[in-house]
Amino acid sequence: MKIVADTDRCVGAGQCVLTAPALFDQDDDGMVIVRVAAPEAGSVESARAAVHLCPAQALSCD
Amino acid sequence: MTTVDEFPQSRTCPFAPPPAYARIREEESVAQVRLPDGGRAWVVSRHEDVRAVLNDRRFSSDRRRPDFPELTAGAAAVKRPDEEPTLISMDAPEHPVARRAVLGEFTVRRTEALRARVQEIVDERIDALLTGPRPADLVEELSLPIPSLVICELLGVPYSAHAFFQEKSTALIARGTPPLERAAAIAALRDYLDELIAEKETDPPDDLLGRQIHTLREQGSYRRPALVGMGILLLVAGHETTANMISLSTVAFLRDPEQLALIRADPTRTIAAVDEMLRYFTIVDAATARLCVEDAEIGGQLIRAGEGVLALTYSANRDPRAFADPDELDIERGARHHVAFGFGPHQCLGQNLARMELQIVFDTLFRRIPTLALAADVDELPFKDDAAIFGLHQLPVTW
């Protein structure tokens, strides 16, 4: 799996950080930071949840 | 052709959406309705479609546009095209710039840094409740002061003014408030914050408003009227919503001891309970109005430029396509995909703060007052049937 974030779309709601704090963070302005772009099998489900919850649909994964 | 429903609709049961929602959702999905001024709008009722509308630039949030659907009678007549826009009434490219300027104040990390102070505030209010008379009004003693104290401290607004802005924001959100009275309430809030912010300009303090002055000046984009608008939005949105969620959730827990027992037994369940309560009550419902500015197809229905749309978040949150047994309160269901905070670029800025406040209240209130009980029948409670933000006027409790 590969996670891609589109920071132009990001609205800084923080849903991804709440859902998968090991994979995502926010910079000081609230914009998404992908900490782990290629999560291990154990984190794939939470990565998918974060992608689904993103209100701006700024995240995608394969 | 079915009958055309009037919108917005009031709740007939405090624990369920207006009955028309389920009928529209299951029979029509997207339906035409009549607004208070007689005009027509579309309502979108399914979870997937509500998400689609709220994250689609073809649906504008710009309330200054003359065709924007108004949910109160006579509102269009007092609309001023030169009105200072706030975050909720902006579109791209104006909106992302304005939102990003304040976003840093509401990140998950910044919110977490407030946790200890919020816990302290909650404990102080419960101390005060416990030393006062029984029965007590939970709204007055707990639900309103907690979010009010938190947002005042965050913004740098003296808490002594809370009675003033509470009165004004109540007028703002009651649907029955005449348009001119609503305009006067906004003007009073604007004057108050204008004076407060003017004082902060000399030597900007380390509070949200002070930091905004500082940051925006550095960017060369500081304008006091815009910050006044932001301040009003944060004050109103920051206390009325959380306050009502505290009251309503308390009622829901007390009438459903099994659910309450679950969080008492294991506080790690509380954060999921918060989201389930948000879904179950969806207190801000028809606020997610939009104006279609480019023809779009939603749920198989063509919506044309110039037509108004109401994305019914409460209907979406009770959509069986998204939530099994949606009318059941089930704190363990995993309700994070609810749209009680909206969806799309306007999704609630303060949602992480709201979640944290509710989590702390649920964990502290029922632990410190295990015998907490309603001091009135649920049927007799004064629910805010007439307000744009659902809630309770009073909540008598004892212990």
PDB file of C-alpha atoms in Angstrom, chain A residues 7-15 17-19 25-31 52-57, chain B residues 47 51 55 99-100 103-110 336-338 341 343-345 347-348 351-352 355:
ATOM      1  CA  THR A   7      -1.921  19.186   0.565  1.00  0.00           C
ATOM      2  CA  ASP A   8      -3.722  21.544  -1.812  1.00  0.00           C
ATOM      3  CA  ARG A   9      -6.961  19.794  -0.886  1.00  0.00           C
ATOM      4  CA  CYS A  10      -6.191  19.283   2.831  1.00  0.00           C
ATOM      5  CA  VAL A  11      -8.515  21.282   5.120  1.00  0.00           C
ATOM      6  CA  GLY A  12      -6.742  20.381   8.344  1.00  0.00           C
ATOM      7  CA  ALA A  13      -9.690  18.713  10.067  1.00  0.00           C
ATOM      8  CA  GLY A  14      -7.303  16.265  11.725  1.00  0.00           C
ATOM      9  CA  GLN A  15      -9.454  13.205  11.049  1.00  0.00           C
ATOM     10  CA  VAL A  17      -4.386  12.011  12.873  1.00  0.00           C
ATOM     11  CA  LEU A  18      -7.243  10.915  15.126  1.00  0.00           C
ATOM     12  CA  THR A  19      -7.761   7.731  13.135  1.00  0.00           C
ATOM     13  CA  ASP A  25       0.568  14.116  11.642  1.00  0.00           C
ATOM     14  CA  GLN A  26      -0.231  17.798  11.127  1.00  0.00           C
ATOM     15  CA  ASP A  27       2.259  20.623  10.676  1.00  0.00           C
ATOM     16  CA  ASP A  28       1.955  23.809  12.754  1.00  0.00           C
ATOM     17  CA  ASP A  29      -0.581  25.166  10.264  1.00  0.00           C
ATOM     18  CA  GLY A  30      -2.702  22.037  10.458  1.00  0.00           C
ATOM     19  CA  MET A  31      -1.722  20.579   7.081  1.00  0.00           C
ATOM     20  CA  HIS A  52     -12.448   7.330   3.802  1.00  0.00           C
ATOM     21  CA  LEU A  53     -12.924   9.832   6.668  1.00  0.00           C
ATOM     22  CA  CYS A  54     -10.927  12.677   5.144  1.00  0.00           C
ATOM     23  CA  PRO A  55     -13.566  15.394   4.621  1.00  0.00           C
ATOM     24  CA  ALA A  56     -11.689  16.921   1.691  1.00  0.00           C
ATOM     25  CA  GLN A  57     -10.807  13.556   0.156  1.00  0.00           C
TER      26      GLN A  57
ATOM     27  CA  HIS B  47     -25.169   9.586   3.546  1.00  0.00           C
ATOM     28  CA  ARG B  51     -20.946  13.773   1.530  1.00  0.00           C
ATOM     29  CA  ASN B  55     -17.367  18.224  -0.923  1.00  0.00           C
ATOM     30  CA  ARG B  99      -9.281  28.795   7.183  1.00  0.00           C
ATOM     31  CA  ARG B 100      -5.570  28.097   7.033  1.00  0.00           C
ATOM     32  CA  LEU B 103      -6.229  26.170  11.476  1.00  0.00           C
ATOM     33  CA  GLY B 104      -3.016  25.909  13.487  1.00  0.00           C
ATOM     34  CA  GLU B 105      -5.018  26.757  16.626  1.00  0.00           C
ATOM     35  CA  PHE B 106      -7.164  23.632  16.250  1.00  0.00           C
ATOM     36  CA  THR B 107      -4.806  20.817  15.324  1.00  0.00           C
ATOM     37  CA  VAL B 108      -5.023  17.528  17.201  1.00  0.00           C
ATOM     38  CA  ARG B 109      -1.759  18.364  19.007  1.00  0.00           C
ATOM     39  CA  ARG B 110      -2.807  21.890  20.035  1.00  0.00           C
ATOM     40  CA  ARG B 336     -16.659   8.025  13.086  1.00  0.00           C
ATOM     41  CA  HIS B 337     -17.972   8.392   9.527  1.00  0.00           C
ATOM     42  CA  HIS B 338     -20.953  10.421  10.747  1.00  0.00           C
ATOM     43  CA  PHE B 341     -19.497  18.000  11.916  1.00  0.00           C
ATOM     44  CA  PHE B 343     -18.085  17.206   5.453  1.00  0.00           C
ATOM     45  CA  GLY B 344     -15.895  18.819   2.830  1.00  0.00           C
ATOM     46  CA  PRO B 345     -13.766  21.943   3.221  1.00  0.00           C
ATOM     47  CA  GLN B 347     -16.068  20.512   8.185  1.00  0.00           C
ATOM     48  CA  CYS B 348     -16.111  21.825  11.761  1.00  0.00           C
ATOM     49  CA  GLN B 351     -14.297  19.250  16.141  1.00  0.00           C
ATOM     50  CA  ASN B 352     -11.237  17.952  17.976  1.00  0.00           C
ATOM     51  CA  ARG B 355     -14.629  15.735  21.057  1.00  0.00           C
TER      52      ARG B 355
END
